[in-house]
């Protein structure tokens, strides 16, 4: 585990973007696992800026997003399809056929989960997986549970997750109650994992995730078992690490 801390959001975003860009420059056909939410916005902005400078291309890259809400239209402004188009896909040369996001509106959600896992397997191992961290320790939408599911699956979102995501909707009542998420098993199979966490409100959970016991009650704690984990924190998020 390699933990790096930064005294500004700008430096953290630049460092994370450079790791992702370096992956593409080293492996032009890289398979990337992508995340959504507030944390990656600045990272994607840095990536788009350097892409526009002609530093690299996404033409041969394949991407898989971690998750998507269930029964939220893909063109809804708060769907993760819309998020990815707004913050990354509409600004780069990544072919549409090489972008993958779970279909939360599929008529058969179980079949969609199987299809998504098969697509990941056919692409080969994910070279670099970008992760944020939920306040309750979730990664993707893998919520705390007695047992965690290995592959893509339907999940009932925890109350803390609904409350955290309510800032993107008019009210907490409008936040979808379910999502499709890549499983922890798939996440841990990535060759490299980049965990990015910001803010003092995440200091407790990042301490539990990185220095506490490995437990499904804190899904992110399973990242301690990964042989190539890079953690980027701002000073506030790192404040309670020993």
GROMACS .gro file of C-alpha atoms in nm:
model
  242
    1UNK     CA    1   0.000   0.000   0.000
    2UNK     CA    2   0.134   0.339  -0.105
    3UNK     CA    3  -0.032   0.635   0.071
    4UNK     CA    4   0.032   0.990  -0.052
    5UNK     CA    5  -0.115   1.306   0.100
    6UNK     CA    6  -0.164   1.648  -0.057
    7UNK     CA    7  -0.218   1.995   0.083
    8UNK     CA    8  -0.446   2.109  -0.199
    9UNK     CA    9  -0.725   1.970  -0.412
   10UNK     CA   10  -0.544   2.081  -0.726
   11UNK     CA   11  -0.229   1.882  -0.645
   12UNK     CA   12  -0.431   1.573  -0.556
   13UNK     CA   13  -0.636   1.587  -0.876
   14UNK     CA   14  -0.322   1.635  -1.085
   15UNK     CA   15  -0.148   1.340  -0.919
   16UNK     CA   16  -0.447   1.111  -0.974
   17UNK     CA   17  -0.485   1.221  -1.336
   18UNK     CA   18  -0.115   1.163  -1.400
   19UNK     CA   19  -0.141   0.806  -1.273
   20UNK     CA   20  -0.433   0.735  -1.505
   21UNK     CA   21  -0.270   0.910  -1.801
   22UNK     CA   22   0.056   0.726  -1.736
   23UNK     CA   23  -0.134   0.398  -1.748
   24UNK     CA   24  -0.270   0.486  -2.093
   25UNK     CA   25   0.067   0.605  -2.220
   26UNK     CA   26   0.231   0.284  -2.100
   27UNK     CA   27  -0.049   0.053  -2.218
   28UNK     CA   28  -0.242   0.221  -2.504
   29UNK     CA   29  -0.499  -0.063  -2.492
   30UNK     CA   30  -0.548  -0.025  -2.118
   31UNK     CA   31  -0.869  -0.142  -1.953
   32UNK     CA   32  -0.976   0.121  -1.700
   33UNK     CA   33  -1.230   0.093  -1.421
   34UNK     CA   34  -1.395   0.431  -1.368
   35UNK     CA   35  -1.583   0.591  -1.080
   36UNK     CA   36  -1.839   0.869  -1.041
   37UNK     CA   37  -1.946   1.105  -0.762
   38UNK     CA   38  -1.793   1.426  -0.637
   39UNK     CA   39  -1.437   1.302  -0.592
   40UNK     CA   40  -1.341   1.226  -0.957
   41UNK     CA   41  -1.477   1.548  -1.110
   42UNK     CA   42  -1.150   1.738  -1.074
   43UNK     CA   43  -0.951   1.433  -1.183
   44UNK     CA   44  -1.147   1.403  -1.507
   45UNK     CA   45  -1.104   1.776  -1.567
   46UNK     CA   46  -0.725   1.733  -1.547
   47UNK     CA   47  -0.737   1.433  -1.781
   48UNK     CA   48  -0.943   1.624  -2.038
   49UNK     CA   49  -0.704   1.921  -2.018
   50UNK     CA   50  -0.400   1.704  -2.092
   51UNK     CA   51  -0.587   1.512  -2.362
   52UNK     CA   52  -0.659   1.840  -2.539
   53UNK     CA   53  -0.287   1.913  -2.530
   54UNK     CA   54  -0.234   1.603  -2.742
   55UNK     CA   55  -0.048   1.411  -2.473
   56UNK     CA   56  -0.233   1.080  -2.529
   57UNK     CA   57  -0.535   0.916  -2.691
   58UNK     CA   58  -0.824   0.704  -2.568
   59UNK     CA   59  -0.879   0.542  -2.910
   60UNK     CA   60  -0.769   0.197  -2.796
   61UNK     CA   61  -0.877   0.220  -2.430
   62UNK     CA   62  -1.170   0.024  -2.286
   63UNK     CA   63  -1.356   0.149  -1.979
   64UNK     CA   64  -1.593  -0.008  -1.728
   65UNK     CA   65  -1.782   0.201  -1.479
   66UNK     CA   66  -1.839   0.072  -1.128
   67UNK     CA   67  -2.212   0.125  -1.105
   68UNK     CA   68  -2.539   0.280  -1.216
   69UNK     CA   69  -2.872   0.353  -1.052
   70UNK     CA   70  -3.168   0.122  -1.114
   71UNK     CA   71  -3.472   0.265  -1.295
   72UNK     CA   72  -3.317   0.606  -1.356
   73UNK     CA   73  -3.330   0.691  -1.729
   74UNK     CA   74  -2.986   0.697  -1.888
   75UNK     CA   75  -3.048   1.055  -2.005
   76UNK     CA   76  -3.148   1.175  -1.658
   77UNK     CA   77  -2.900   1.446  -1.554
   78UNK     CA   78  -2.803   1.249  -1.240
   79UNK     CA   79  -2.756   0.912  -1.407
   80UNK     CA   80  -2.398   0.793  -1.425
   81UNK     CA   81  -2.433   0.771  -1.803
   82UNK     CA   82  -2.497   1.147  -1.804
   83UNK     CA   83  -2.221   1.209  -1.550
   84UNK     CA   84  -1.960   1.029  -1.758
   85UNK     CA   85  -2.067   1.205  -2.077
   86UNK     CA   86  -2.056   1.545  -1.907
   87UNK     CA   87  -1.723   1.504  -1.730
   88UNK     CA   88  -1.521   1.278  -1.962
   89UNK     CA   89  -1.667   1.090  -2.258
   90UNK     CA   90  -1.792   1.389  -2.460
   91UNK     CA   91  -1.447   1.548  -2.441
   92UNK     CA   92  -1.224   1.260  -2.555
   93UNK     CA   93  -1.182   1.020  -2.847
   94UNK     CA   94  -1.293   0.704  -2.663
   95UNK     CA   95  -1.521   0.510  -2.905
   96UNK     CA   96  -1.874   0.457  -2.774
   97UNK     CA   97  -1.837   0.083  -2.826
   98UNK     CA   98  -1.549   0.077  -2.576
   99UNK     CA   99  -1.738   0.255  -2.295
  100UNK     CA  100  -1.925   0.028  -2.056
  101UNK     CA  101  -2.172   0.128  -1.784
  102UNK     CA  102  -2.425  -0.113  -1.626
  103UNK     CA  103  -2.777  -0.074  -1.767
  104UNK     CA  104  -2.996   0.000  -1.468
  105UNK     CA  105  -3.302   0.003  -1.693
  106UNK     CA  106  -3.257  -0.349  -1.832
  107UNK     CA  107  -3.574  -0.558  -1.834
  108UNK     CA  108  -3.382  -0.841  -1.666
  109UNK     CA  109  -3.139  -0.695  -1.414
  110UNK     CA  110  -2.989  -1.030  -1.316
  111UNK     CA  111  -2.910  -1.102  -1.680
  112UNK     CA  112  -2.761  -0.754  -1.715
  113UNK     CA  113  -2.529  -0.825  -1.421
  114UNK     CA  114  -2.413  -1.147  -1.585
  115UNK     CA  115  -2.366  -0.971  -1.918
  116UNK     CA  116  -2.155  -0.701  -1.754
  117UNK     CA  117  -1.931  -0.952  -1.580
  118UNK     CA  118  -1.886  -1.139  -1.907
  119UNK     CA  119  -1.788  -0.817  -2.087
  120UNK     CA  120  -1.524  -0.746  -1.822
  121UNK     CA  121  -1.389  -1.099  -1.852
  122UNK     CA  122  -1.373  -1.077  -2.232
  123UNK     CA  123  -1.179  -0.750  -2.213
  124UNK     CA  124  -0.915  -0.906  -1.992
  125UNK     CA  125  -0.818  -0.798  -1.644
  126UNK     CA  126  -0.880  -0.434  -1.547
  127UNK     CA  127  -0.541  -0.262  -1.555
  128UNK     CA  128  -0.632   0.029  -1.327
  129UNK     CA  129  -0.940   0.072  -1.112
  130UNK     CA  130  -1.028   0.421  -0.984
  131UNK     CA  131  -1.222   0.425  -0.656
  132UNK     CA  132  -1.377   0.676  -0.422
  133UNK     CA  133  -1.492   0.591  -0.071
  134UNK     CA  134  -1.838   0.613   0.082
  135UNK     CA  135  -1.896   0.745   0.433
  136UNK     CA  136  -1.988   0.394   0.547
  137UNK     CA  137  -1.688   0.234   0.376
  138UNK     CA  138  -1.856   0.127   0.056
  139UNK     CA  139  -1.657   0.097  -0.267
  140UNK     CA  140  -1.862   0.108  -0.582
  141UNK     CA  141  -2.203   0.054  -0.426
  142UNK     CA  142  -2.087  -0.247  -0.223
  143UNK     CA  143  -2.252  -0.162   0.107
  144UNK     CA  144  -2.151  -0.305   0.448
  145UNK     CA  145  -2.293  -0.656   0.485
  146UNK     CA  146  -2.231  -0.993   0.651
  147UNK     CA  147  -2.103  -1.118   0.314
  148UNK     CA  148  -1.999  -0.934   0.000
  149UNK     CA  149  -2.088  -1.047  -0.351
  150UNK     CA  150  -1.803  -1.115  -0.592
  151UNK     CA  151  -1.960  -1.014  -0.923
  152UNK     CA  152  -2.191  -0.743  -1.052
  153UNK     CA  153  -2.519  -0.742  -0.861
  154UNK     CA  154  -2.827  -0.547  -0.756
  155UNK     CA  155  -2.788  -0.366  -0.426
  156UNK     CA  156  -3.028  -0.188  -0.193
  157UNK     CA  157  -2.859   0.140  -0.108
  158UNK     CA  158  -2.799   0.214   0.259
  159UNK     CA  159  -2.966   0.512   0.424
  160UNK     CA  160  -2.627   0.681   0.467
  161UNK     CA  161  -2.563   0.644   0.094
  162UNK     CA  162  -2.904   0.785   0.005
  163UNK     CA  163  -2.843   1.082   0.234
  164UNK     CA  164  -2.496   1.142   0.092
  165UNK     CA  165  -2.624   1.132  -0.268
  166UNK     CA  166  -2.927   1.351  -0.193
  167UNK     CA  167  -2.712   1.657  -0.267
  168UNK     CA  168  -2.732   1.564  -0.636
  169UNK     CA  169  -3.115   1.548  -0.634
  170UNK     CA  170  -3.396   1.781  -0.528
  171UNK     CA  171  -3.450   1.570  -0.214
  172UNK     CA  172  -3.346   1.239  -0.061
  173UNK     CA  173  -3.681   1.096  -0.172
  174UNK     CA  174  -3.574   1.130  -0.534
  175UNK     CA  175  -3.253   0.928  -0.493
  176UNK     CA  176  -3.299   0.581  -0.648
  177UNK     CA  177  -3.313   0.312  -0.380
  178UNK     CA  178  -3.124   0.050  -0.579
  179UNK     CA  179  -2.821   0.030  -0.805
  180UNK     CA  180  -2.620  -0.217  -1.008
  181UNK     CA  181  -2.262  -0.237  -0.889
  182UNK     CA  182  -1.944  -0.415  -0.983
  183UNK     CA  183  -1.866  -0.664  -0.706
  184UNK     CA  184  -1.574  -0.648  -0.464
  185UNK     CA  185  -1.426  -0.961  -0.619
  186UNK     CA  186  -1.404  -0.793  -0.958
  187UNK     CA  187  -1.259  -0.476  -0.807
  188UNK     CA  188  -0.989  -0.670  -0.624
  189UNK     CA  189  -0.890  -0.850  -0.945
  190UNK     CA  190  -0.771  -0.523  -1.098
  191UNK     CA  191  -0.394  -0.512  -1.150
  192UNK     CA  192  -0.372  -0.170  -0.984
  193UNK     CA  193  -0.620   0.018  -0.764
  194UNK     CA  194  -0.621   0.395  -0.719
  195UNK     CA  195  -0.824   0.505  -0.416
  196UNK     CA  196  -0.885   0.880  -0.390
  197UNK     CA  197  -1.043   1.031  -0.078
  198UNK     CA  198  -1.104   1.394   0.012
  199UNK     CA  199  -1.238   1.579   0.314
  200UNK     CA  200  -1.237   1.570   0.693
  201UNK     CA  201  -1.574   1.394   0.687
  202UNK     CA  202  -1.394   1.088   0.545
  203UNK     CA  203  -1.112   1.084   0.804
  204UNK     CA  204  -1.275   0.827   1.032
  205UNK     CA  205  -1.370   0.586   0.757
  206UNK     CA  206  -1.034   0.608   0.578
  207UNK     CA  207  -0.863   0.519   0.907
  208UNK     CA  208  -1.093   0.217   0.945
  209UNK     CA  209  -1.043   0.116   0.582
  210UNK     CA  210  -0.664   0.137   0.579
  211UNK     CA  211  -0.564   0.068   0.940
  212UNK     CA  212  -0.859  -0.114   1.095
  213UNK     CA  213  -0.947  -0.483   1.082
  214UNK     CA  214  -1.039  -0.636   0.747
  215UNK     CA  215  -1.414  -0.682   0.768
  216UNK     CA  216  -1.716  -0.681   0.537
  217UNK     CA  217  -1.864  -0.423   0.774
  218UNK     CA  218  -1.616  -0.183   0.608
  219UNK     CA  219  -1.596  -0.309   0.249
  220UNK     CA  220  -1.302  -0.081   0.166
  221UNK     CA  221  -1.093  -0.257   0.431
  222UNK     CA  222  -1.062  -0.549   0.188
  223UNK     CA  223  -0.838  -0.322  -0.019
  224UNK     CA  224  -0.566  -0.391   0.240
  225UNK     CA  225  -0.528  -0.732   0.075
  226UNK     CA  226  -0.447  -0.588  -0.267
  227UNK     CA  227  -0.080  -0.606  -0.376
  228UNK     CA  228  -0.083  -0.280  -0.575
  229UNK     CA  229  -0.296  -0.022  -0.394
  230UNK     CA  230  -0.224   0.351  -0.432
  231UNK     CA  231  -0.409   0.583  -0.195
  232UNK     CA  232  -0.424   0.958  -0.256
  233UNK     CA  233  -0.561   1.170   0.031
  234UNK     CA  234  -0.591   1.536   0.105
  235UNK     CA  235  -0.460   1.646   0.443
  236UNK     CA  236  -0.809   1.657   0.592
  237UNK     CA  237  -0.893   1.298   0.494
  238UNK     CA  238  -0.556   1.179   0.627
  239UNK     CA  239  -0.602   1.359   0.958
  240UNK     CA  240  -0.677   1.053   1.171
  241UNK     CA  241  -0.425   0.808   1.027
  242UNK     CA  242  -0.167   0.692   1.278
   0.00000   0.00000   0.00000
